[in-house]
């Protein structure tokens, strides 16, 4: 099956920002997923370089429109590889073949009688580069640019868009997948309830010369949308190249909601007039805000993808953007939010699980993927969870729910961490009689890691590749492995490398970036290192360390880190513990014993009074609660 994935061609009146990055990132992830599914994909992006705003920006920069367009277009072209974007084609509207295609189509539609010359008076917004209707104005202003449009009376050419209104309504109604999510399809159908006006498609050269000249009247250049939208055909070699026949109309356009009308109304009616079938789907996403505010050069809060990558690395940025936004809705970016996602999802969950898995295989299984033996219910539960993940993952990506697809992968990651805790391989390894059981455990754990690696390739290609290579597999992008359980080959040697995602501290906000080295923290002082970090025996005796028995463990609402534990030590008390990233309430059943510091000053955490602190051991980024013998009663003091 062939598929043609496009971003809009980005307007070169400004450098790439977070919104541009999200659009092209979703297109890249979708394209990579389709290739992973053995589909034939052609992925195109580019830049839109004609129009009033480019002339104004060039004048402000003291250069010609062509020089300005060349410079900004190059910013886009060089930024995308930093984000690990792999597009098949980068098109510019100043390319000679594009200009020829636009003129060829204009002549065809004109000869058909669907373009005519007429006088027009209207409200022209320079920011939108189009005439606005009375209905679109809000208190007499353009709702997007908050300016009063200029009243213009002039002669122009018009496309008979109204001729195709009923056809378009019927097509959208009969093909509910044509515009997604549903809210945007409903928005377009609501707009089409009123009579559709014909589209002004030209500007007189007395007002604008920076554009594609009309082939049938040199006194005019074409309006920016009748130029820009045709890029989707030019990039395929319309009308006679093989790529056009192969990929049209299997096109799926990915855009932000501010250009919904041109893509959902102008473009399909243009295609109908040209005599082509419409594209397959239009996917519409929301806006990115920075904190609570819309990005604005005036406010100085424009987030640039290159700067984000320098601070956090490419895969964390890709993961955050695809995980944080619910496609179609608006979302918010802050460095703090990215760090929280990084530490919780990447360092604690994924990085810790993968590192622990490889370390234990090296230590207890000779560094090779073992041959599995007879399975137990927990093994079958993990494999079934992996199969369900693949079903959910593929369904959600097909529906452009990237955040849900990633959530399904993280459910399997969480299942893997619990699988380790429940099986306690370090205990199994103490008895040689458990070798077959241990091998079966490791095979299932690593096979789940293989599937996690594959499913991450569209979202975090560098991380997915690194994980596959650590599992001793070839990360060939054309043949990385099958998305089904049971392909891991026993006997393959693993290769444990550096930690995937070293945990970030809050102070790393301004200094952590791709390839940057972080300062290592100083270890705690020992007795022969001087007095710093050393306590006396009398000071240590002040700590009341006790065995506590869990009565109930509960999640703390609105917190991913905290659990509320009711314990007996021997009296009942409440302890709020920051272990939710490592243990679920189900992992801490009634009767399980832990160690607490019982004589700390009570403090309030998330509105809950905590009367103690749980002690845990740390290995890497993972916390472990010590095992306490059953014979030890609640309230016993540690000596």
XYZ file of C-alpha atoms in Angstrom:
639
model
C 0.000 0.000 0.000
C 1.261 3.492 -0.889
C 0.776 6.589 1.238
C 1.738 10.238 0.686
C 2.371 12.153 3.946
C 2.736 15.942 3.868
C 3.204 18.882 6.164
C 2.044 22.307 5.016
C 4.834 24.225 3.364
C 5.913 26.560 6.148
C 5.727 30.298 5.545
C 9.157 31.935 5.548
C 8.204 35.140 7.319
C 9.827 33.712 10.475
C 12.231 30.986 11.644
C 11.031 27.509 12.738
C 9.269 27.394 16.108
C 7.646 24.785 18.337
C 4.413 24.700 16.313
C 6.271 23.958 13.079
C 8.304 21.296 14.888
C 5.215 19.484 16.155
C 3.592 19.390 12.717
C 6.613 17.907 10.998
C 7.342 15.588 13.929
C 3.885 14.011 13.724
C 4.383 13.578 9.979
C 7.790 11.979 10.546
C 6.545 9.621 13.287
C 3.547 8.614 11.162
C 5.787 8.002 8.134
C 8.233 5.919 10.177
C 5.362 3.875 11.622
C 3.951 3.214 8.153
C 7.373 2.070 6.931
C 7.669 -0.150 9.992
C 4.364 -1.653 8.845
C 5.873 -2.378 5.383
C 3.952 0.369 3.585
C 5.372 2.436 0.721
C 5.684 6.000 2.028
C 6.528 9.322 0.376
C 6.966 12.150 2.902
C 7.179 15.803 1.813
C 7.714 19.135 3.510
C 8.973 22.538 2.326
C 8.545 26.293 2.437
C 5.973 28.800 1.121
C 7.801 31.897 -0.146
C 5.470 34.298 -1.992
C 3.104 37.023 -0.830
C 2.760 40.357 0.941
C 4.239 39.267 4.257
C 7.478 38.091 2.653
C 7.892 41.451 0.929
C 7.307 43.253 4.229
C 9.719 40.981 6.146
C 12.390 41.416 3.467
C 12.037 45.213 3.542
C 12.377 45.155 7.321
C 15.520 43.010 6.994
C 16.946 45.316 4.307
C 17.130 42.646 1.606
C 15.268 41.429 -1.478
C 12.324 38.984 -1.165
C 14.337 36.260 -2.935
C 17.388 36.664 -0.685
C 15.170 36.720 2.388
C 13.248 33.622 1.287
C 16.510 31.768 0.543
C 17.825 32.519 4.022
C 14.721 31.553 6.003
C 14.035 28.478 3.859
C 17.531 27.279 4.684
C 16.758 27.632 8.411
C 13.907 25.178 7.962
C 15.950 22.818 5.808
C 18.797 22.650 8.346
C 16.628 22.541 11.488
C 14.694 19.386 10.609
C 17.671 16.972 10.560
C 18.465 18.152 14.107
C 15.038 16.800 15.078
C 15.858 13.508 13.295
C 13.307 14.229 10.568
C 13.679 12.092 7.435
C 11.619 13.635 4.623
C 11.785 12.358 1.049
C 11.357 15.781 -0.509
C 11.770 19.439 0.453
C 9.873 21.726 -1.917
C 10.010 25.511 -2.321
C 7.367 27.607 -4.075
C 10.164 29.555 -5.769
C 11.339 26.358 -7.514
C 11.010 26.712 -11.290
C 9.164 23.401 -11.713
C 6.606 24.475 -9.093
C 5.996 27.808 -10.838
C 5.445 25.978 -14.145
C 2.990 23.557 -12.494
C 1.007 26.410 -10.904
C 0.740 28.222 -14.242
C -0.263 25.016 -16.037
C -3.073 24.408 -13.526
C -4.217 28.038 -13.611
C -4.494 27.872 -17.392
C -6.401 24.577 -17.216
C -8.962 25.880 -14.713
C -9.265 29.176 -16.658
C -9.876 27.345 -19.928
C -12.564 25.301 -18.174
C -14.389 28.526 -17.341
C -13.888 28.292 -13.578
C -11.778 31.477 -13.319
C -13.232 34.902 -14.188
C -12.330 38.603 -13.846
C -14.473 40.835 -11.643
C -14.385 43.979 -9.556
C -14.336 43.459 -5.824
C -14.566 45.490 -2.651
C -13.672 43.897 0.623
C -11.859 43.741 3.953
C -8.273 42.717 3.215
C -6.078 41.453 6.087
C -2.376 41.582 5.266
C -1.601 39.074 8.020
C -3.994 36.505 6.534
C -3.231 37.663 2.975
C -6.885 37.319 2.045
C -10.224 39.134 2.048
C -12.364 38.488 5.122
C -16.152 38.278 5.129
C -18.285 40.344 7.490
C -19.126 37.148 9.380
C -15.455 36.426 10.026
C -14.735 39.825 11.592
C -14.927 40.234 15.378
C -15.817 43.777 16.373
C -14.602 44.871 12.973
C -11.201 43.195 13.378
C -9.445 40.117 12.071
C -9.786 37.585 14.934
C -6.279 36.184 14.329
C -4.284 39.399 13.928
C -6.531 41.751 15.950
C -6.233 44.477 13.325
C -8.809 46.365 11.285
C -8.592 45.067 7.697
C -7.852 47.482 4.884
C -10.808 48.386 2.666
C -9.745 47.578 -0.890
C -11.628 48.076 -4.141
C -9.957 46.565 -7.174
C -10.294 44.260 -10.153
C -9.201 40.643 -9.565
C -9.598 37.109 -10.821
C -11.893 34.715 -8.969
C -12.169 30.941 -8.784
C -15.745 29.594 -8.946
C -15.480 27.828 -5.598
C -19.225 28.162 -4.974
C -19.838 25.832 -7.929
C -18.457 22.922 -5.912
C -20.063 23.622 -2.520
C -22.717 20.902 -2.628
C -20.216 18.355 -3.952
C -17.856 19.171 -1.049
C -20.605 18.856 1.572
C -21.604 15.481 0.145
C -18.010 14.268 0.058
C -17.301 15.246 3.686
C -20.580 13.715 4.848
C -20.008 10.449 2.993
C -16.363 10.152 4.079
C -16.239 10.850 7.839
C -12.496 10.049 7.875
C -11.820 12.900 5.395
C -11.200 15.483 8.161
C -10.018 14.437 11.621
C -10.494 14.907 14.541
C -14.281 15.085 14.310
C -14.534 18.576 15.839
C -12.808 20.043 12.779
C -15.029 18.149 10.342
C -18.036 19.590 12.183
C -16.483 23.058 12.032
C -16.092 22.832 8.253
C -19.623 21.508 7.738
C -20.938 24.351 9.907
C -19.067 26.882 7.746
C -20.507 25.294 4.592
C -24.082 25.795 5.803
C -23.855 29.379 4.491
C -23.472 30.135 0.788
C -19.836 29.748 -0.270
C -18.328 32.805 -1.931
C -16.003 32.524 -4.888
C -12.307 32.734 -4.049
C -10.190 35.720 -5.048
C -7.034 34.158 -6.540
C -5.002 37.119 -7.782
C -3.303 40.338 -6.817
C -2.612 43.173 -9.303
C 1.105 43.764 -9.968
C 0.503 47.403 -9.068
C 0.144 46.124 -5.480
C 2.258 42.960 -5.453
C 4.879 41.585 -7.839
C 6.368 38.874 -5.592
C 4.303 35.924 -6.814
C 3.566 33.580 -9.720
C 2.444 35.474 -12.802
C -0.965 34.477 -14.199
C -0.384 32.760 -17.567
C -3.454 34.425 -19.083
C -2.890 37.968 -17.720
C 0.559 39.390 -16.927
C -0.973 42.241 -14.956
C -1.650 39.875 -12.058
C 0.138 37.368 -9.846
C -1.701 34.504 -8.224
C -2.982 34.617 -4.670
C -0.760 32.787 -2.199
C -3.122 29.859 -1.498
C -3.666 28.998 -5.169
C 0.114 28.901 -5.371
C 0.947 27.186 -2.052
C -1.590 24.356 -2.055
C -0.472 23.132 -5.457
C 2.895 22.156 -3.907
C 1.294 18.834 -2.972
C 0.948 18.051 -6.701
C 4.261 19.552 -7.811
C 6.165 17.385 -5.341
C 4.787 14.252 -7.001
C 5.588 15.396 -10.539
C 2.037 16.259 -11.642
C 0.697 15.385 -14.128
C 2.787 12.715 -15.844
C 5.580 11.458 -13.551
C 5.397 7.941 -12.140
C 5.395 9.176 -8.522
C 2.180 11.094 -9.146
C 0.393 8.009 -10.402
C 1.716 5.995 -7.491
C 0.902 8.328 -4.585
C -2.112 10.463 -5.552
C -4.771 10.498 -4.167
C -3.295 8.452 -1.261
C -2.385 11.756 0.416
C -2.703 12.482 4.119
C -2.121 16.166 4.909
C -1.074 17.176 8.442
C -1.748 20.804 9.415
C -2.392 23.132 12.359
C -5.924 24.373 12.915
C -5.218 27.941 11.742
C -5.086 26.783 8.094
C -8.119 24.494 8.271
C -10.310 26.426 5.819
C -7.767 26.606 2.959
C -7.067 22.874 3.243
C -10.621 21.687 3.917
C -12.506 24.040 1.542
C -10.223 25.765 -1.008
C -8.018 22.761 -1.752
C -10.627 20.030 -2.385
C -12.673 22.357 -4.596
C -9.524 23.279 -6.537
C -8.779 19.569 -7.035
C -12.327 19.005 -8.261
C -11.920 21.831 -10.790
C -8.577 20.387 -11.939
C -10.287 17.039 -12.464
C -8.487 15.137 -9.698
C -9.820 13.020 -6.868
C -9.442 14.716 -3.461
C -6.785 13.724 -0.960
C -7.499 10.816 1.402
C -7.345 12.530 4.813
C -6.717 15.849 6.523
C -5.312 15.621 10.083
C -5.671 18.829 12.130
C -3.802 19.561 15.373
C -4.073 22.327 17.947
C -1.685 25.066 19.057
C 1.284 24.916 21.393
C 1.416 27.517 24.134
C 4.453 28.364 26.241
C 3.207 28.087 29.796
C -0.223 29.712 29.769
C 0.498 32.103 26.907
C 0.353 31.871 23.146
C 3.792 32.037 21.560
C 4.618 35.604 20.574
C 7.757 37.404 19.434
C 6.443 40.454 21.280
C 6.292 38.503 24.557
C 9.680 36.923 23.794
C 8.375 33.419 24.576
C 8.816 31.726 21.184
C 10.204 28.222 21.739
C 12.696 27.212 19.030
C 13.220 23.489 18.368
C 16.977 23.871 17.940
C 17.329 25.468 21.380
C 15.175 22.759 22.978
C 17.304 20.025 21.396
C 20.500 21.680 22.591
C 19.159 21.700 26.149
C 17.495 18.308 26.375
C 18.559 16.144 23.420
C 16.588 15.157 20.346
C 14.730 12.054 21.585
C 13.476 13.622 24.843
C 12.100 16.549 22.811
C 10.451 14.215 20.290
C 8.964 12.119 23.107
C 7.669 15.099 25.071
C 5.922 16.737 22.112
C 4.258 13.527 20.940
C 3.337 12.352 24.449
C 2.157 15.668 25.875
C -0.264 16.872 23.186
C -3.620 15.244 22.562
C -3.807 15.612 18.767
C -6.407 18.215 17.871
C -6.331 20.043 21.213
C -4.034 22.804 22.418
C -1.132 21.966 24.717
C 1.468 23.749 26.807
C 5.263 23.567 26.932
C 7.543 24.541 29.795
C 11.089 23.314 30.504
C 9.828 22.060 33.875
C 7.148 19.927 32.203
C 9.720 18.409 29.856
C 12.080 17.629 32.745
C 9.251 15.966 34.669
C 8.373 13.802 31.662
C 12.054 13.021 31.147
C 12.672 11.913 34.725
C 9.418 10.054 35.226
C 8.907 8.334 31.871
C 12.357 8.139 30.308
C 14.804 7.905 33.213
C 12.720 6.113 35.859
C 10.468 3.882 33.768
C 12.143 3.079 30.453
C 15.808 3.725 31.252
C 15.719 1.987 34.599
C 13.874 -1.086 33.289
C 16.182 -1.531 30.305
C 19.351 -1.025 32.346
C 18.232 -3.440 35.083
C 17.220 -6.045 32.526
C 20.587 -6.057 30.746
C 22.540 -5.932 34.016
C 20.740 -8.967 35.397
C 21.125 -10.941 32.157
C 24.857 -10.274 32.239
C 25.076 -11.227 35.891
C 22.776 -14.255 36.002
C 22.526 -15.535 32.402
C 26.046 -15.142 31.027
C 25.249 -12.066 28.937
C 23.225 -14.000 26.343
C 19.534 -14.338 25.588
C 18.616 -17.691 27.208
C 16.470 -20.518 25.871
C 13.049 -20.342 27.581
C 11.513 -23.339 29.319
C 8.028 -24.047 30.558
C 5.995 -20.904 31.114
C 4.077 -19.878 34.194
C 0.997 -17.634 34.449
C 3.094 -14.498 34.986
C 5.102 -15.185 31.805
C 1.949 -15.697 29.787
C 0.491 -12.574 31.357
C 3.475 -10.534 30.150
C 3.317 -11.921 26.603
C -0.433 -11.273 26.448
C 0.133 -7.731 27.711
C 2.702 -7.234 24.932
C 0.292 -8.505 22.280
C -2.449 -6.222 23.592
C -0.008 -3.309 23.562
C 0.697 -3.920 19.859
C -3.028 -3.914 19.081
C -3.619 -0.689 21.029
C -0.442 0.925 19.679
C -1.315 0.350 16.033
C -4.954 1.376 16.455
C -4.060 4.634 18.195
C -1.393 5.654 15.672
C -3.800 4.995 12.792
C -6.228 7.350 14.570
C -3.471 9.942 15.170
C -3.667 9.470 18.937
C 0.101 9.514 19.361
C -0.110 10.207 23.095
C -2.316 7.142 23.580
C -0.023 4.965 21.462
C 2.899 5.938 23.694
C 0.786 5.410 26.815
C 0.144 1.823 25.690
C 3.904 1.253 25.349
C 4.438 2.657 28.836
C 1.818 0.283 30.220
C 4.000 -2.586 29.014
C 7.074 -0.900 30.500
C 5.275 -0.656 33.838
C 4.260 -4.298 33.520
C 7.909 -5.196 32.929
C 9.034 -3.431 36.097
C 6.389 -5.294 38.118
C 7.383 -8.553 36.421
C 10.903 -8.106 37.818
C 9.692 -7.249 41.325
C 7.297 -10.207 41.458
C 9.801 -12.758 40.138
C 12.821 -11.490 42.128
C 15.441 -13.000 39.771
C 18.206 -12.195 42.266
C 16.552 -14.682 44.606
C 16.009 -17.309 41.880
C 19.688 -17.089 40.952
C 20.732 -18.282 44.438
C 19.557 -21.833 43.693
C 20.892 -23.667 40.569
C 17.667 -25.663 40.504
C 15.893 -22.498 39.347
C 17.985 -22.120 36.161
C 15.187 -23.039 33.719
C 12.747 -20.762 35.521
C 15.303 -17.955 35.477
C 15.943 -18.451 31.749
C 12.223 -18.364 30.974
C 11.894 -15.169 32.997
C 14.774 -13.458 31.185
C 13.564 -14.494 27.730
C 10.126 -13.012 28.343
C 11.586 -9.850 29.834
C 13.951 -9.267 26.903
C 11.343 -10.126 24.267
C 9.078 -7.478 25.780
C 12.045 -5.073 25.572
C 12.503 -5.928 21.889
C 8.887 -4.983 21.182
C 9.250 -1.776 23.200
C 12.346 -0.945 21.123
C 10.488 -1.459 17.850
C 7.457 0.565 18.890
C 9.717 3.450 19.946
C 11.461 3.663 16.546
C 8.851 6.048 15.031
C 8.886 8.283 18.107
C 12.486 8.114 19.358
C 14.480 6.575 16.500
C 17.859 7.005 18.186
C 16.698 5.360 21.410
C 14.910 2.516 19.627
C 18.006 1.795 17.564
C 20.276 1.895 20.610
C 18.014 -0.521 22.478
C 17.890 -2.970 19.564
C 21.675 -2.905 19.247
C 22.035 -3.562 22.980
C 19.819 -6.620 22.507
C 22.262 -7.837 19.861
C 19.871 -7.074 16.995
C 20.502 -5.232 13.737
C 18.637 -1.944 13.746
C 18.105 -1.936 9.976
C 15.434 0.745 9.348
C 14.133 -1.249 6.365
C 13.926 -4.508 8.329
C 14.133 -3.873 12.094
C 12.029 -6.914 13.068
C 8.426 -8.003 13.277
C 5.815 -6.423 15.515
C 4.754 -9.754 16.984
C 5.731 -11.818 20.021
C 8.385 -14.539 19.947
C 11.090 -13.443 17.490
C 13.990 -13.091 19.905
C 16.727 -15.626 19.100
C 18.227 -17.484 22.118
C 21.998 -17.399 22.255
C 22.285 -13.804 21.024
C 24.836 -11.817 23.025
C 23.619 -8.578 24.584
C 25.699 -5.402 24.766
C 25.112 -3.218 27.788
C 26.014 0.396 27.053
C 25.584 3.717 28.811
C 22.332 4.601 30.555
C 19.673 5.644 28.052
C 18.495 8.652 30.044
C 20.559 9.821 33.046
C 18.220 11.504 35.484
C 18.032 15.309 35.336
C 18.053 17.515 38.407
C 16.071 20.737 38.538
C 19.307 22.700 38.278
C 19.967 20.984 34.945
C 17.228 23.055 33.355
C 19.568 25.631 31.931
C 22.628 23.486 31.281
C 21.572 20.055 30.100
C 21.622 19.452 26.387
C 22.504 17.100 23.636
C 26.102 16.039 23.955
C 26.701 18.200 27.010
C 28.424 16.685 29.994
C 26.877 17.102 33.378
C 28.885 17.515 36.547
C 29.060 14.364 38.591
C 27.744 14.740 42.087
C 30.260 14.386 44.865
C 29.889 11.176 46.829
C 29.050 11.376 50.483
C 32.158 11.772 52.628
C 33.553 8.689 54.343
C 35.354 8.578 57.700
C 38.761 9.185 56.144
C 37.580 12.144 54.060
C 37.306 14.633 56.877
C 34.336 15.718 58.947
C 31.959 16.741 56.130
C 29.113 14.191 55.819
C 30.112 12.298 59.004
C 27.769 11.927 62.023
C 28.629 10.671 65.470
C 27.207 7.501 67.061
C 25.224 9.593 69.535
C 23.629 11.479 66.639
C 22.781 8.218 64.896
C 21.108 6.868 68.064
C 18.578 9.687 67.810
C 17.050 7.998 64.732
C 14.098 5.778 65.680
C 14.188 3.102 62.953
C 11.324 0.615 63.187
C 9.689 -2.206 61.284
C 6.228 -1.167 60.122
C 3.480 -3.397 58.739
C 1.423 -2.050 55.841
C -2.330 -1.895 56.480
C -3.242 -0.277 53.156
C -1.398 1.468 50.313
C -3.197 4.089 48.218
C -2.399 6.461 45.383
C -2.210 10.154 46.198
C -4.555 12.098 43.920
C -2.818 14.417 41.410
C 0.625 12.982 42.162
C 2.671 10.559 40.066
C 5.339 10.166 42.777
C 3.538 9.725 46.086
C 1.797 6.836 47.808
C -0.187 7.134 51.042
C 0.653 4.232 53.369
C -1.292 3.402 56.509
C 1.070 1.317 58.683
C 1.310 -0.254 62.145
C 4.553 0.390 64.016
C 2.948 -0.880 66.357
C 0.528 2.072 66.564
C -1.237 3.124 63.363
C 0.172 6.076 61.500
C 0.182 7.574 58.003
C 3.354 7.823 55.957
C 3.501 9.560 52.567
C 6.277 7.976 50.494
C 7.794 9.090 47.182
C 7.882 5.565 45.736
C 4.912 5.561 43.308
C 7.252 5.575 40.312
C 8.675 2.248 41.516
C 5.817 0.533 43.387
C 2.073 0.472 42.806
C -0.418 -0.057 45.669
C -0.823 -3.636 44.431
C 2.902 -4.211 45.021
C 2.420 -3.332 48.712
C -0.285 -5.689 50.012
C -1.509 -5.683 53.635
C 0.987 -7.447 55.863
C 4.094 -6.444 53.889
C 6.749 -5.027 56.219
C 8.915 -1.970 55.599
C 11.361 0.117 57.584
C 10.401 3.628 58.665
C 12.032 6.528 60.481
C 9.438 6.911 63.231
C 10.546 10.064 65.064
C 10.548 12.682 62.329
C 8.597 15.906 62.722
C 5.202 15.400 60.964
C 4.901 17.293 57.685
C 2.090 17.892 55.201
C 2.511 16.542 51.662
C -0.295 17.157 49.127
C -2.526 18.018 52.084
C -1.802 14.727 53.912
C 0.045 14.676 57.262
C 2.986 12.272 57.008
C 4.281 10.805 60.297
C 7.500 9.185 59.188
C 9.678 8.230 56.264
C 10.095 4.930 54.395
C 13.666 3.685 53.918
C 14.650 2.244 50.535
C 17.819 1.193 48.754
C 18.784 2.822 45.467
C 20.309 0.987 42.508
C 20.823 3.390 39.624
C 17.518 5.232 39.324
C 15.504 2.417 40.907
C 14.338 2.248 44.535
C 13.994 -1.076 46.365
C 12.246 -1.725 49.679
C 14.233 -4.124 51.881
C 12.732 -7.562 52.616
C 11.898 -8.085 56.294
C 11.613 -11.565 57.780
C 8.025 -12.597 58.588
C 9.002 -13.400 62.179
C 9.836 -9.742 62.912
C 6.805 -8.036 64.462
C 5.569 -4.541 63.642
C 7.169 -1.900 65.853
C 10.469 -3.781 66.311
C 13.373 -1.377 66.450
C 16.464 -1.743 64.282
C 19.589 -2.291 66.311
